[in-house]
Each structure stands twice: as structure tokens, then as C-alpha cells.
Coordinates of C-alpha atoms in Angstrom, one line a residue:
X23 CA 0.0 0.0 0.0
X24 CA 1.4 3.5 -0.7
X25 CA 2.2 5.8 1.9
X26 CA -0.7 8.7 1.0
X27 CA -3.1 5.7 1.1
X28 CA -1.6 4.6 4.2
X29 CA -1.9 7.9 6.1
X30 CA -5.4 8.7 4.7
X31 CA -6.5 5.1 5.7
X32 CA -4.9 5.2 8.9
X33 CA 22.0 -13.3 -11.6
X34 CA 21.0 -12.7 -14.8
X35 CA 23.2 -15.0 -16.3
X36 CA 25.6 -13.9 -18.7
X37 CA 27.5 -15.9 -20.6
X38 CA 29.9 -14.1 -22.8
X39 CA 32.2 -16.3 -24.4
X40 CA 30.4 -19.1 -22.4
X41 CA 27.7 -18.7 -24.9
X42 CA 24.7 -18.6 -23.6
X43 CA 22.8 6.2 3.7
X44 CA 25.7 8.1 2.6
X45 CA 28.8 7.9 0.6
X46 CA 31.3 5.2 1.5
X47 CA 34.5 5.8 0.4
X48 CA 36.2 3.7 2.6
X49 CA 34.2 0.5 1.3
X50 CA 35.7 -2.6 -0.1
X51 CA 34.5 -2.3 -3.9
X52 CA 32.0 -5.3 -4.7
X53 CA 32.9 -7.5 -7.4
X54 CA 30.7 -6.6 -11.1
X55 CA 30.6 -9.1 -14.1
X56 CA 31.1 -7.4 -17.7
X57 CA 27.7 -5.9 -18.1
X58 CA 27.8 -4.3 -14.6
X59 CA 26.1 -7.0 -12.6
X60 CA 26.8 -8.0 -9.1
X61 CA 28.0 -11.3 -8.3
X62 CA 26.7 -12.0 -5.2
X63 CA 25.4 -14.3 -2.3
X64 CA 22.1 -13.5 -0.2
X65 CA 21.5 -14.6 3.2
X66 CA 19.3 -13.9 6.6
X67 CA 21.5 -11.5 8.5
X68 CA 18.6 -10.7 11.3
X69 CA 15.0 -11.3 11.8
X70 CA 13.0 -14.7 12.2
X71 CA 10.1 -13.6 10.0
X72 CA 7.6 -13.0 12.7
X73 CA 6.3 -9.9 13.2
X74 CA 7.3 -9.3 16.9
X75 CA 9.4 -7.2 19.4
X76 CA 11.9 -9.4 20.2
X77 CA 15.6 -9.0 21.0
X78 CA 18.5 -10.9 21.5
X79 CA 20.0 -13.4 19.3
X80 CA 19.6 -12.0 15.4
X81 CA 18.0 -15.6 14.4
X82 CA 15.4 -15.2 16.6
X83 CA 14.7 -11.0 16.4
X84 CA 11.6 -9.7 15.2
X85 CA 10.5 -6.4 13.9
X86 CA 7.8 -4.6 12.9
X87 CA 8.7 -3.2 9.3
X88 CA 12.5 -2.7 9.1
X89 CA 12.5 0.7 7.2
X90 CA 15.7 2.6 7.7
X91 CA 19.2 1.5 7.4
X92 CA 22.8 3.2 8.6
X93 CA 25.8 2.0 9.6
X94 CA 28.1 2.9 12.1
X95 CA 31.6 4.0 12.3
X96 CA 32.7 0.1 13.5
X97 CA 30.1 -1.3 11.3
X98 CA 27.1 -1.9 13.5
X99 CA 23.9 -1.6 12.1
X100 CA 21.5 0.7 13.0
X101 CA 17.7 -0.4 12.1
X102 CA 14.9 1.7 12.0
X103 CA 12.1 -0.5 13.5
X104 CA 9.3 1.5 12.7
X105 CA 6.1 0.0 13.6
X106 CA 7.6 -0.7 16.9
X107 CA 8.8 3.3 16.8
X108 CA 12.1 2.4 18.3
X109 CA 15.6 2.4 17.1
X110 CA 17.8 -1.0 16.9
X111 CA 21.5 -1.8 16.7
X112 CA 22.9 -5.2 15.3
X113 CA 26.2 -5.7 16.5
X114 CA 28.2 -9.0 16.9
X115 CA 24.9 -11.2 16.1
X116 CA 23.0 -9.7 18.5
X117 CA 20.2 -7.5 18.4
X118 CA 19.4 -4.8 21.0
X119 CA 17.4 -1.2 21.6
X120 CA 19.4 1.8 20.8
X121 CA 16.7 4.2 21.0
X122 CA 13.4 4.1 22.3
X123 CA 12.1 1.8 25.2
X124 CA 13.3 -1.8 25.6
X125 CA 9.6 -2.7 25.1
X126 CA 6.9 -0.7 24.4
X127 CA 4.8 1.3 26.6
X128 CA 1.6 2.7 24.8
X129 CA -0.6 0.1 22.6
X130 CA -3.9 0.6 20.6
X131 CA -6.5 -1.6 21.4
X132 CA -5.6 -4.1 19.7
X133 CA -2.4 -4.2 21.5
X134 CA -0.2 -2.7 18.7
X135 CA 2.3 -0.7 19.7
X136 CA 2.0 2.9 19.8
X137 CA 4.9 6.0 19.0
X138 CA 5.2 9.3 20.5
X139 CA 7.3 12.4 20.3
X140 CA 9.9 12.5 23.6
X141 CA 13.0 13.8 23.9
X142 CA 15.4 12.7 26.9
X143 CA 18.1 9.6 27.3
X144 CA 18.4 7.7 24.4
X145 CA 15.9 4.8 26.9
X146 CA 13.8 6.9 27.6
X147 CA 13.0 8.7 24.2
X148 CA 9.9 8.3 21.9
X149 CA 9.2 8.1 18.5
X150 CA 6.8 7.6 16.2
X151 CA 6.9 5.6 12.5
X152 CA 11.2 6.3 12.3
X153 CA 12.0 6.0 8.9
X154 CA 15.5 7.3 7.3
X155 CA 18.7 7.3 9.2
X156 CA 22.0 9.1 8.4
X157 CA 25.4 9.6 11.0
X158 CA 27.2 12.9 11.2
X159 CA 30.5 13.7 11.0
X160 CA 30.2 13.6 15.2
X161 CA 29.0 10.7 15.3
X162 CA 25.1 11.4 15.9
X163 CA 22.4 9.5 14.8
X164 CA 19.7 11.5 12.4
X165 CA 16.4 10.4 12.4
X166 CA 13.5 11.0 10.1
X167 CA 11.0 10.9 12.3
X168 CA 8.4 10.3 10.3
X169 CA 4.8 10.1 12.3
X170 CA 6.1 13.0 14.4
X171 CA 6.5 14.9 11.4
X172 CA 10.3 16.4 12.9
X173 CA 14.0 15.5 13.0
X174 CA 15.2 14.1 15.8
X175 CA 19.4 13.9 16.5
X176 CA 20.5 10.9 18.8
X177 CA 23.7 12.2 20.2
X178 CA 26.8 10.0 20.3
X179 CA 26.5 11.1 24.4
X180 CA 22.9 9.2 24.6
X181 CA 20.8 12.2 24.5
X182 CA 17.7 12.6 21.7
X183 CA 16.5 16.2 21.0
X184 CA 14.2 17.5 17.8
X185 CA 16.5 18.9 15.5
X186 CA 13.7 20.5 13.9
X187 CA 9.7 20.3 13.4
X188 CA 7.3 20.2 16.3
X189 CA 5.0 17.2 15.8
X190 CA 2.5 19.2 13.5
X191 CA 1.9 18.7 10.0
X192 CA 2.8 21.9 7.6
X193 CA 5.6 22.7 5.6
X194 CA 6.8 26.1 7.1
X195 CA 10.5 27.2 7.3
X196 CA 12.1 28.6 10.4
X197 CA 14.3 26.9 13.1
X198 CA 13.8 24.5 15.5
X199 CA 10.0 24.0 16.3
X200 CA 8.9 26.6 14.1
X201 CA 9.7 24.3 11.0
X202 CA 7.0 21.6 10.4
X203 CA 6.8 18.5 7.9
X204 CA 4.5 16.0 6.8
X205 CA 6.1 12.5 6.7
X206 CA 9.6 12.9 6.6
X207 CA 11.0 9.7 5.1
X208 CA 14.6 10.3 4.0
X209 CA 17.7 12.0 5.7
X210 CA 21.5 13.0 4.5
X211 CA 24.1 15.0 6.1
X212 CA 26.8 16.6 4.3
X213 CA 30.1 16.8 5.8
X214 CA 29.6 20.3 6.7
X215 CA 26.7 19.4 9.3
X216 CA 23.7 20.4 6.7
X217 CA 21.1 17.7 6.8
X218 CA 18.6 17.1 3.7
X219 CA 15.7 15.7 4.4
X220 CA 13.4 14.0 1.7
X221 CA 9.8 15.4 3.5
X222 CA 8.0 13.3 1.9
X223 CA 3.9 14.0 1.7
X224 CA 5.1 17.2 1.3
X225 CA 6.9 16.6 -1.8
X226 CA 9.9 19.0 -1.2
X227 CA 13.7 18.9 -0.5
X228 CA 14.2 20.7 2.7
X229 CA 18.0 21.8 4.1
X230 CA 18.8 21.8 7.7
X231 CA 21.7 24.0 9.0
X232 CA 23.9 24.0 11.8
X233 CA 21.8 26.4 13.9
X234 CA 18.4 24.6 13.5
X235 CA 17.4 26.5 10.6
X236 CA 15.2 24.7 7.8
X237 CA 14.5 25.8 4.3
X238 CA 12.7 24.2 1.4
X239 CA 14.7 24.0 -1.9
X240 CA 12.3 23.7 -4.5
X241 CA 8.8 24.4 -5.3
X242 CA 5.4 22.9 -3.8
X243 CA 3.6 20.6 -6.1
X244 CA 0.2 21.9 -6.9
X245 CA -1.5 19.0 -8.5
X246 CA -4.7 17.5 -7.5
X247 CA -6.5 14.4 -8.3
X248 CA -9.8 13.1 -7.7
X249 CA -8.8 10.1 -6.2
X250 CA -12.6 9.0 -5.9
X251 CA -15.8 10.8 -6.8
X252 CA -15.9 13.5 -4.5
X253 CA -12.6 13.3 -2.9
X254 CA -9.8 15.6 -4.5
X255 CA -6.2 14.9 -2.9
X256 CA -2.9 16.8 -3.3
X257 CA -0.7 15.1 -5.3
X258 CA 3.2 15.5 -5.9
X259 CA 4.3 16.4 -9.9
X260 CA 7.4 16.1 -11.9
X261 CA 9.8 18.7 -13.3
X262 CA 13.1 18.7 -13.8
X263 CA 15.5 22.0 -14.2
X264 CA 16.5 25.2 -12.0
X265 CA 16.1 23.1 -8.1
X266 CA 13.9 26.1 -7.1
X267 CA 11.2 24.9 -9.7
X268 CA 12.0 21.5 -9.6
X269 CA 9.1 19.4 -8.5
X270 CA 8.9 15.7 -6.9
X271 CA 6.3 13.3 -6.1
X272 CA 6.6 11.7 -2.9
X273 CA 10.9 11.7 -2.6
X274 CA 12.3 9.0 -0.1
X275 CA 15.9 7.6 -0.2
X276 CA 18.6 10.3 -0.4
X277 CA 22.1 10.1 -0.8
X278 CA 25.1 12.4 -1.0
X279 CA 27.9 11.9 -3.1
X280 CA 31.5 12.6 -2.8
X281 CA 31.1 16.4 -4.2
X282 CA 28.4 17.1 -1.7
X283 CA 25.7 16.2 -4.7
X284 CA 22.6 14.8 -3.7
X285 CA 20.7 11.8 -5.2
X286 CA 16.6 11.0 -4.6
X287 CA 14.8 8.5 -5.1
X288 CA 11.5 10.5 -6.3
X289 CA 9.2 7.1 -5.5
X290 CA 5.8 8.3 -6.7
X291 CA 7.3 9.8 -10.2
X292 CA 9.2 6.1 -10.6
X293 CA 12.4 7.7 -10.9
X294 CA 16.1 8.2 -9.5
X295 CA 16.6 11.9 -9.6
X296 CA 19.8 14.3 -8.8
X297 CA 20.5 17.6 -7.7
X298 CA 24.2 19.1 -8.6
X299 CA 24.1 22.1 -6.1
X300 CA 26.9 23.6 -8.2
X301 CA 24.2 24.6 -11.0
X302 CA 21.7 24.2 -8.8
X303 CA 19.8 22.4 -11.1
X304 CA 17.7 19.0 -10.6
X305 CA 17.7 15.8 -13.5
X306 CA 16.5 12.6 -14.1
X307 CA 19.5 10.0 -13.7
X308 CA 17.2 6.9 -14.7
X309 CA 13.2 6.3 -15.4
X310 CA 13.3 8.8 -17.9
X311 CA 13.2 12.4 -18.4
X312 CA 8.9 12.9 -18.7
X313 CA 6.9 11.4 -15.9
X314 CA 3.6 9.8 -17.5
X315 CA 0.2 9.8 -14.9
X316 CA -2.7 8.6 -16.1
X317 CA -6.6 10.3 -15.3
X318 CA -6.3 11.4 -11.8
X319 CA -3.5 9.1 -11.1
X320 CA -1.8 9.9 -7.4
X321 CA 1.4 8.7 -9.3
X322 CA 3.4 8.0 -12.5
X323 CA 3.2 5.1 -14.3
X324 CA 5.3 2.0 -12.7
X325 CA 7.5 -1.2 -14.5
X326 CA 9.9 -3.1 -14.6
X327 CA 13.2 -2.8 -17.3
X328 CA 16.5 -2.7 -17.1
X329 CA 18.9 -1.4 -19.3
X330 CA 20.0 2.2 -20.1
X331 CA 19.1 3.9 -17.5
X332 CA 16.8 6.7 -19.9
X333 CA 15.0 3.5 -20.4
X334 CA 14.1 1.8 -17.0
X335 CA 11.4 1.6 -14.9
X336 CA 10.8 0.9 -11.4
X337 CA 8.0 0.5 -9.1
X338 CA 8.4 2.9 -6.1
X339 CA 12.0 2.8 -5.4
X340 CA 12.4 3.7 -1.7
X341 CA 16.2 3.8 0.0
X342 CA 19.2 4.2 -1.8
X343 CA 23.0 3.9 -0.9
X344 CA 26.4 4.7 -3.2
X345 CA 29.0 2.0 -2.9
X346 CA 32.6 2.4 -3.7
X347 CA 32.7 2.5 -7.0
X348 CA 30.2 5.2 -7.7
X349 CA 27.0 3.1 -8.2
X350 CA 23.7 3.1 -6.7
X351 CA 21.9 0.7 -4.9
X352 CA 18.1 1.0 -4.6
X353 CA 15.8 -0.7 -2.9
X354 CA 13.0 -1.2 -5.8
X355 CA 10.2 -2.1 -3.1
X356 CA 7.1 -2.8 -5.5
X357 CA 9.6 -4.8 -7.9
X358 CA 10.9 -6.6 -4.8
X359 CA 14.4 -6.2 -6.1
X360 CA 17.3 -4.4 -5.2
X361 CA 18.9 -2.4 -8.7
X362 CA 22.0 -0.8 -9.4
X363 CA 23.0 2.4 -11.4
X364 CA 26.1 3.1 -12.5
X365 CA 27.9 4.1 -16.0
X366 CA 24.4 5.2 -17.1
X367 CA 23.2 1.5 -16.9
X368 CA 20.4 0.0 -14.7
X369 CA 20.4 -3.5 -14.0
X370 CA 19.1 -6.1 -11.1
X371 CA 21.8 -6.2 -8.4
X372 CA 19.8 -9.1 -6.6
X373 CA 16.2 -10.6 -6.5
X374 CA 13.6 -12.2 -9.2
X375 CA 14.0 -10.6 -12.8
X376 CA 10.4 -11.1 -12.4
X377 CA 9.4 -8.9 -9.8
X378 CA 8.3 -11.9 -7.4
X379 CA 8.0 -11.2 -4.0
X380 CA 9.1 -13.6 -1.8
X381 CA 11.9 -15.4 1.1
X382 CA 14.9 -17.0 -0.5
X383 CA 18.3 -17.3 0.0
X384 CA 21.1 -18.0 -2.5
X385 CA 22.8 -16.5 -5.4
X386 CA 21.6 -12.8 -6.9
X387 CA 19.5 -14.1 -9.3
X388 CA 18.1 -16.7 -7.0
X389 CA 17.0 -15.0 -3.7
X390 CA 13.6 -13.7 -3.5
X391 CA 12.5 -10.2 -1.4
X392 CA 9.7 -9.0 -0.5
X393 CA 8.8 -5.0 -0.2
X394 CA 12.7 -4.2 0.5
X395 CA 12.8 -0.5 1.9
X396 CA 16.3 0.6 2.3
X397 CA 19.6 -0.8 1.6
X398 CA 23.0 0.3 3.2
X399 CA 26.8 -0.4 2.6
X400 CA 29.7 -2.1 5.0
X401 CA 33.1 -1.0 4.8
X402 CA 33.8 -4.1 3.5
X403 CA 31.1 -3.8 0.6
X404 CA 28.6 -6.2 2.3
X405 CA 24.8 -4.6 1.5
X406 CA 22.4 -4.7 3.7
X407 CA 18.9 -4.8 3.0
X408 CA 15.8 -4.0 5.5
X409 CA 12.9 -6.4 3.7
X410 CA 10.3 -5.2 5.5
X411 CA 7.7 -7.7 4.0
X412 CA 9.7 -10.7 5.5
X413 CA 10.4 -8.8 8.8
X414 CA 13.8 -9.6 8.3
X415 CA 17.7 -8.0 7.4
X416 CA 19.6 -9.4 4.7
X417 CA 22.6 -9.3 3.6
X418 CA 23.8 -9.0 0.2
X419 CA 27.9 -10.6 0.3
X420 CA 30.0 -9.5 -3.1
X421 CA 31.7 -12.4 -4.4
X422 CA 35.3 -12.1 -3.7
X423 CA 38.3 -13.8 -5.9
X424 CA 40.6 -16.0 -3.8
X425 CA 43.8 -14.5 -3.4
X426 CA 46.7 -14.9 -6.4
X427 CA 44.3 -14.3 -8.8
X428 CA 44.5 -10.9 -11.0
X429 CA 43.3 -9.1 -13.4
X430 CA 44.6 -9.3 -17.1
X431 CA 46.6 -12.5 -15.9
X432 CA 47.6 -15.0 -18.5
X433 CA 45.3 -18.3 -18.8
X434 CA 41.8 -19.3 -18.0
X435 CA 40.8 -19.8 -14.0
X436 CA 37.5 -22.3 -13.0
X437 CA 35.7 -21.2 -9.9
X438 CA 33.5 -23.8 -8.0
X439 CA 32.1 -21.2 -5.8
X440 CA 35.5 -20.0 -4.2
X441 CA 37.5 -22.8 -5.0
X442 CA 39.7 -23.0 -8.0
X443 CA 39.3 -26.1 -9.9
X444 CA 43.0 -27.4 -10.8
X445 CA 43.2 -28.9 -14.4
X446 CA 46.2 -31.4 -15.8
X447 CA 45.7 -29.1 -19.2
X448 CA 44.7 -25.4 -19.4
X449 CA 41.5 -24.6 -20.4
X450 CA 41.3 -22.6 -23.4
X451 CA 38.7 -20.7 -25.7
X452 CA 38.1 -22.4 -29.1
X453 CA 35.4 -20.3 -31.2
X454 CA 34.1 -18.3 -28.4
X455 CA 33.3 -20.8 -26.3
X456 CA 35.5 -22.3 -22.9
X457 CA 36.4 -25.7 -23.2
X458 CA 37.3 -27.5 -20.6
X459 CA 39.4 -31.3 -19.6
X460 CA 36.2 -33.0 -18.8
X461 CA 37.5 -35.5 -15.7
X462 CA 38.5 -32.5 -13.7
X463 CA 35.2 -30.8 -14.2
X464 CA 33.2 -34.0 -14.0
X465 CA 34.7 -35.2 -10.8
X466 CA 34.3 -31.8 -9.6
X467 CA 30.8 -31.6 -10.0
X468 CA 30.2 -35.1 -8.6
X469 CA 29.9 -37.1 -12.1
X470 CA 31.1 -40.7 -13.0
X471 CA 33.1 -40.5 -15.9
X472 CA 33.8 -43.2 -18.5
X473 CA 34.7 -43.7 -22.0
X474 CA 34.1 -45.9 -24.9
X475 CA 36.1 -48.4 -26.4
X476 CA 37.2 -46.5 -29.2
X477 CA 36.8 -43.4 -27.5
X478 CA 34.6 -41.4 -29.4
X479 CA 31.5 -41.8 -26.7
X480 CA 31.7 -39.9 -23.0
X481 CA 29.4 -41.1 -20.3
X482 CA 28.7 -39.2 -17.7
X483 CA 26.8 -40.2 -14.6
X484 CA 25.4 -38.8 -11.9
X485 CA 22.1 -39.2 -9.2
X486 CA 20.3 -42.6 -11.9
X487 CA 20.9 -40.0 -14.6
X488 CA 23.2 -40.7 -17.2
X489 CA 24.5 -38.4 -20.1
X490 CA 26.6 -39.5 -23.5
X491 CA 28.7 -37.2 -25.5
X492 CA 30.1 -38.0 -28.5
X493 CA 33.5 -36.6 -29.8
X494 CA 32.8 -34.3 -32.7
X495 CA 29.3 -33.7 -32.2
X496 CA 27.3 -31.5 -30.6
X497 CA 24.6 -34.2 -30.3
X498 CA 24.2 -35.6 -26.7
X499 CA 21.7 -38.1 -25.2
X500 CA 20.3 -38.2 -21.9
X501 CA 19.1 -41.1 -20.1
X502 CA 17.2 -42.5 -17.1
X503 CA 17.4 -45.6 -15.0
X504 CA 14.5 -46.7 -16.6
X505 CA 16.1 -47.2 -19.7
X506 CA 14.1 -43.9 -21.5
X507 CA 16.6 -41.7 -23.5
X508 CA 16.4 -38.0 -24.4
X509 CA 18.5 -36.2 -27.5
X510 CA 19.5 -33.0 -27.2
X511 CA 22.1 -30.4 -28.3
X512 CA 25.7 -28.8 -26.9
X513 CA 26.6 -25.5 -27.4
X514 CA 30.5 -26.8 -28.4
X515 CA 31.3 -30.2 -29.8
X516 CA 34.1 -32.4 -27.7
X517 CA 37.4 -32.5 -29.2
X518 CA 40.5 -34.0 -28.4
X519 CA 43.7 -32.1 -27.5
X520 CA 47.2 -33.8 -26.5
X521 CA 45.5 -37.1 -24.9
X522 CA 42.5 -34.9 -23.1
X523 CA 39.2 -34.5 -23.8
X524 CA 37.8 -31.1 -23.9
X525 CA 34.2 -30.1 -23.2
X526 CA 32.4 -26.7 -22.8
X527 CA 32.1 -25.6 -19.7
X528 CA 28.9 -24.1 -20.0
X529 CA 27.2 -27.9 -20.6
X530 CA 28.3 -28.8 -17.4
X531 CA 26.7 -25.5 -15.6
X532 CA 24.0 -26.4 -17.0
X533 CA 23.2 -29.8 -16.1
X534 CA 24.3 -29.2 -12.7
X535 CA 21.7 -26.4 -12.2
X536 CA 24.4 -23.8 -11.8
X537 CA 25.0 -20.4 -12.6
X538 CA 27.8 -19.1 -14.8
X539 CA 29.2 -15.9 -14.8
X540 CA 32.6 -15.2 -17.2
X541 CA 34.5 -12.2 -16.5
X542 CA 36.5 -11.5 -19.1
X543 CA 38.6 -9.0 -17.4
X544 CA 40.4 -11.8 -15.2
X545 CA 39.8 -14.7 -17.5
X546 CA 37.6 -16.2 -15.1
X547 CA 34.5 -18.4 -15.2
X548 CA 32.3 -18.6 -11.6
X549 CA 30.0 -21.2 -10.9
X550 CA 27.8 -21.5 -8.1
X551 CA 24.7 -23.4 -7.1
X552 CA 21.7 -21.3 -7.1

């Protein structure tokens, strides 16, 4: 459900040759295939799925919509838990309070927890609906307070005061409690101590300075719908240009770059936006430069596409994070997928090329999300995701090369995961496809390997399931215990080379269930179990 309704209410594979938060400069870059894709493996960081209150041990944590992400100066992980208006920390496994009471103290009737605006020790603080986080240069906490409609600072001494807003809705300038905001979701700050906040219902860009003092950068939408027959709502709009005209529908995820530029995910006009304060002049990175609504449509029109990033689409993109190679991570919540921009590109960084919600673990193209709503990167490049719709954290691991393995280095090098499968001949590329000594890769993969009398026939067999290749051909025939055969085709046809047999390497992939990825710049073909 989108948030106006709310509030009103209440890896690909690539085969090549094979054939077929705030700025982290300090991170560990992740590791990219050819056409920009992230090689990666997915897994439950924190959360058992329930929707709960529950500390202690991260397996058996619950939340109540994980919706903010930031991490700290020694890599702990700061969680906005919002229905449960408190602030978490994940540190050494373990999940505990850092802002807000241990358990909650006011509930609706129906026993749902209940936020409030408080200032005090960090214990003994309130909020209400906490949505973006973001640390300053001293080591405080922002928070985007978003149901309290202010910014609240968590001080690295323990002590939570209202930056700014007063718990009223409006959209006035002025410092302190004389500013007011309607839904705050997303929150920068620059190195110089300004904050940017993303106030959301509102549709604006506001600044934050030292002293307290907010100010809106760009102009008010003044769109209206007729959501329903009688019921006109204020709507956000899209333009792009001068910042003090630009407009926005419903901006979330922000993200400062290194030359103090800011990046927005604008989630109601579908599209990752960008604001060089330098011109002073807002444009569309990716999604397109023209938002598109239909009759009386609260916002533009969603999808799915990767590709140049003119080109894409997106459905609601929420959080967004830089890593440390310049790209963008955003969390693609009605997609259920977590994209990447970079190079003027946009492409799936991890969940179903489908848009399929869902819990799974495993490789990029494998694991399945559901409603992610921010994402945030480790010094050491590990992303981390808040997927609200499973209650859980994940964590997004960049595939790493073993050591002794370089770019541009002479020879072809076979990954098994992380292990480097040693042949008794070297690979090689024979008409733009790897080939491959088949009993290494056969043993490695678990297959019986035999061969014909004369040679010319290679059986393979593995789990009842047997498989002939024939030397020359790129016929093949499958076959069951039962006796039933299958034909079928190889992309390469088996040769022999100085006493060895050569396969392609992609056949083998393939019949194991496993993905390939060939990156050309180290000569290296990856494959992993999905």
C-alpha cells in the first residue's frame, strides 16, 4: 500500500564467451561481471520472519517493518524498527534497543504498539513511525522521524533532542519548532553538518543547518486528483530544471555523493533523480526524463526494465545507498528487487528478474525479497537490506576472488564457488566458447566419468541420470534408469587435444543447475549453485 493511502486510511546470467545512507569511500569495492552485474550471495542476516518485538539473538529477532538502514563507524547496524517506533542496533549477532524503550509502553486496542514524540536519554526517548537514518561527521544519529512529522538527533553522548519540526503537519520554514513536515522519510548529512531531508507527503527537499534552521529547496507541487468521486487529494508532480522549480512526487531515499551532490529517489514519479548544487539544477538519472500519470492518477506510471538507465522503470523505489565504486543501490520495493546504477546503466543487483516477491536465499538471481525499503553499505562492501515484507535483514555478500588471482593474468581460471578447480591441461577458448578437460570438471561436479572403447563416446553419470557425449558432435543423449533416453544439443562439440578430452564448460553449468558468470577482465569463469 502506498504511503498517502496509508496515512489517509490510517543473476542474470551472462555468458559471454560461455555462450549462452551516505557515501562510503572507505568500502571494499563489490565485485561486477562485464555488463555491470553484481556477483553476489544473499542470506538472513537478522530477523525470524515474525512480526514481533523481540531481542537478543539476530535468528530469533523480530521487527515490525524494518524501514531505515545506517551504519556505524565500526560497522554496527543501526535499524529503524518503525512499527515498533524504536531504534535497533545489530552488533556482533545480536540485536538490541538503541533508542526508544526496551519494550513498548503505549498500545492501541488491539495491542499494537503505539509512537510518540519525547525527547530525553536515548531509553527513555519516543518516537513515532522512524524512517530514514543518516550519521554525522560527530558521530550522531539522524532520524527521520516520520509520524512526528520532525528530526530528531541521537547524540553520540545518549541524549535525543528534535533537531527540527514540532510534531505538527505543515511545511513552514524557520528553526527549531517553528519548521514543520509532513512525513519525513529520508535523511542525508553533508560533511559540513547540513542535513537534507526527503519530506515526503510534502513533496519538497528541505536543508537543515547548523543552527536549527530549515528551508525548502524547490517548489510545492500543486497538483490535485480526484482520487474517488468527490474526494480531491494533493498530489506530488514532476519537473526537472532550475532546483527552485523542480518538483517531486513523494521523494524518499537520499544520498550524498562525494562532491556534496545529492541523489533522490523520487518514489511516486518512478524515478532516481539528482541535484548538482553547483548549478543548482535538478535531473533525471534513470526512469526517464517525462513522468507519465494517467486520469487522476496519485502517481506515475510504474515497471519493470533494465537497461539504459533513460529507459528503465521501477516500481516505487524507496532507499538508496552509493558503494565504492560510484553506483547506486536501490531498494525497488514494488519490484521486490534491489537495482544498481552506474555508467548510465540499470540493471538487477539481486532478487527475481520477475518482480516476485518472496523469502529466499542464495545467489543474486536466485533470492527472492519482499517489499525491501532501504539498503546500506559495509566497509567491506557487504549490502544490507531491510525487507520489510519478510520482517527480516539481509545481507547482500560481493563475491570475492581467492587471493593470487588478478586481473589481465595469462590463462583461463574455473571457480567452483571460491574454490579454484586445478586442471592437468589449461582450459582454453576455441570459437568463443571455454572448453574444458572434462574428468576434472566432472569429478568436480560429482559425475562418474567413462569412456568408450574406441573413445569417441563420453558417459557421464550422476544421481540414476546418465548423459553420453560424442566426440565431434554436438549431439548428446540423456538417459534414465528406466532405460528412457532424451537427444539433445551442446553448445560446443568435444574435441580432443594432447590425450584430453575437452568439453564446454557451459554444458556442465547447465546440467548441474548452476550459474555461470565469465569475467572476461580476469579470464575467469564462476560457478555457483543457485
Amino acid at each position: 500500500m502506498t504511503l498517502l493511502r496509508k496515512f489517509t486510511l490510517t543473476l542474470v546470467v551472462v555468458l559471454l564467451v560461455l555462450g549462452s545512507s551516505s557515501y562510503a569511500s572507505a568500502a571494499a569495492a563489490p565485485f561486477y561481471n562485464e555488463t555491470g552485474g553484481l556477483i553476489s550471495q544473499i542470506s538472513r542476516l537478522a530477523g525470524s520472519g515474525m512480526f514481533g518485538e523481540q531481542e537478543g539473538t539476530a535468528s530469533s529477532a523480530s521487527f515490525r517493518q524494518t524501514a531505515g538502514l545506517a551504519v556505524g563507524a565500526n560497522d554496527e547496524l543501526y535499524i529503524s524498527d518503525a512499527l515498533n517506533h524504536k531504534i535497533q542496533k545489530l552488533s556482533s549477532g545480536r540485536l538490541s534497543v538503541y533508542a526508544g524503550p526496551p519494550s513498548s509502553i503505549l498500545r492501541d486496542a488491539g495491542g499494537q504498539p503505539l509512537g510518540a514524540l519525547l525527547d530525553g536519554s536515548r531509553e527513555h526517548s519516543l518516537f513515532q513511525a522512524p524512517v530514514g537514518l543518516a550519521f554525522g561527521a560527530d558521530g550522531s544519529l539522524y532520524v527521520a522521524d516520520s509520524a512526528n512529522n520532525a528530526i530528531r538527533k541521537i547524540a553520540s553522548s545518549g541524549e535525543v533532542t528534535t533537531l527540527s519540526g514540532n510534531g505538527k503537519i505543515g511545511s513552514a520554514d524557520g528553526k527549531g519548532a517553528a519548521a514543520t513536515f509532513y512525513h519525513p522519510e529520508g535523511i542525508a548529512v553533508a560533511a559540513n553538518g547540513e542535513i537534507y531531508v526527503a519530506d515526503t507527503l510534502n513533496h519538497l527537499i528541505r536543508k537543515i543547518s547548523p543552527d536549527g534552521t530549515t528551508v525548502t529547496l524547490n517548489t510545492a507541487s500543486e497538483r490535485v486528483v480526484e482520487r474517488y468521486p468527490g474526494l480531491a487529494l494533493p498530489a506530488g508532480d514532476f519537473k526537472d530544471g532550475a532546483l527552485e522549480q523542480a518538483l517531486f512526487n513523494e521523494p524518499t531515499g537520499l544520498a550524498l555523493d562525494a562532491k556534496g551532490n545529492l541523489y533522490i529517489s523520487d518514489s511516486g514519479n518512478q524515478r532516481i533523480r539528482y541535484i548538482d548544487f553547483s548549478l543548482n539544477r535538478v535531473s533525471t538519472l534513470a526512469g526517464g526524463d517525462a513522468a507519465v500519470y494517467a486520469s487522476n492518477a496519485l502517481y506515475a506510471t510504474e515497471g519493470y526494465k533494465n537497461g539504459a538507465a533513460d529507459k528503465a522503470a521501477f516500481h516505487f523505489p524507496k532507499g538508496i545507498a552509493l558503494d565504492a565504486a560510484g553506483g547506486l543501490l536501490i531498494a525497488d520495493s514494488g519490484n521486490h528487487v534491489i537495482r544498481y546504477l552506474k555508467n548510465g546503466a540499470v540493471s538487477t543487483a539481486a532478487g527475481s528478474q520477475a518482480g516476485e516477491a518472496g523469502f529466499q536465499d542464495g545467489i543474486e538471481s536466485s533470492a527472492l525479497f519482499d517489499t525491501p525499503l532501504d539498503v546500506a553499505v559495509a566497509s567491506n562492501g557487504t549490502i544490507y537490506v531491510a525487507d520489510s515484507g519478510n520482517s527480516m535483514i539481509r545481507a547482500i555478500a560481493p563475491y570475492r576472488l581467492p587471493a593470487g588471482i588478478s586481473a589481465n593474468q595469462a590463462g583461463i581460471t574455473v571457480m567452483v564457488g571460491t574454490q579454484q578447480i586445478q586442471f592437468d591441461a589449461k582450459p582454453e577458448i576455441s570459437r568463443n566458447r571455454v572448453m574444458v578437460p572434462v574428468r576434472q570438471i566432472a569429478e568436480r561436479l560429482g559425475y562418474t566419468l567413462t569412456f568408450s572403447k574406441d573413445g569417441q563416446t563420453v558417459t557421464l553419470e550422476k544421481g540414476g541420470q546418465a548423459i553420453e557425449l560424442y566426440l565431434g558432435s554436438t549431439t548428446i543423449k540423456r538417459k534414465a534408469q528406466s532405460g528412457a533416453g532424451t537427444t539433445g544439443k551442446t553448445d560446443a562439440a568435444p574435441y580432443v587435444k594432447n590425450h584430453r578430452t575437452f568439453v564446454p564448460l557451459r554444458f556442465f553449468a547447465e546440467e548441474a543447475g548452476m550459474d555461470v558468470q565469465w569475467v572476461k577482465s580476469y579470464q575467469t569463469a564462476i560457478l555457483r549453485y543457485k
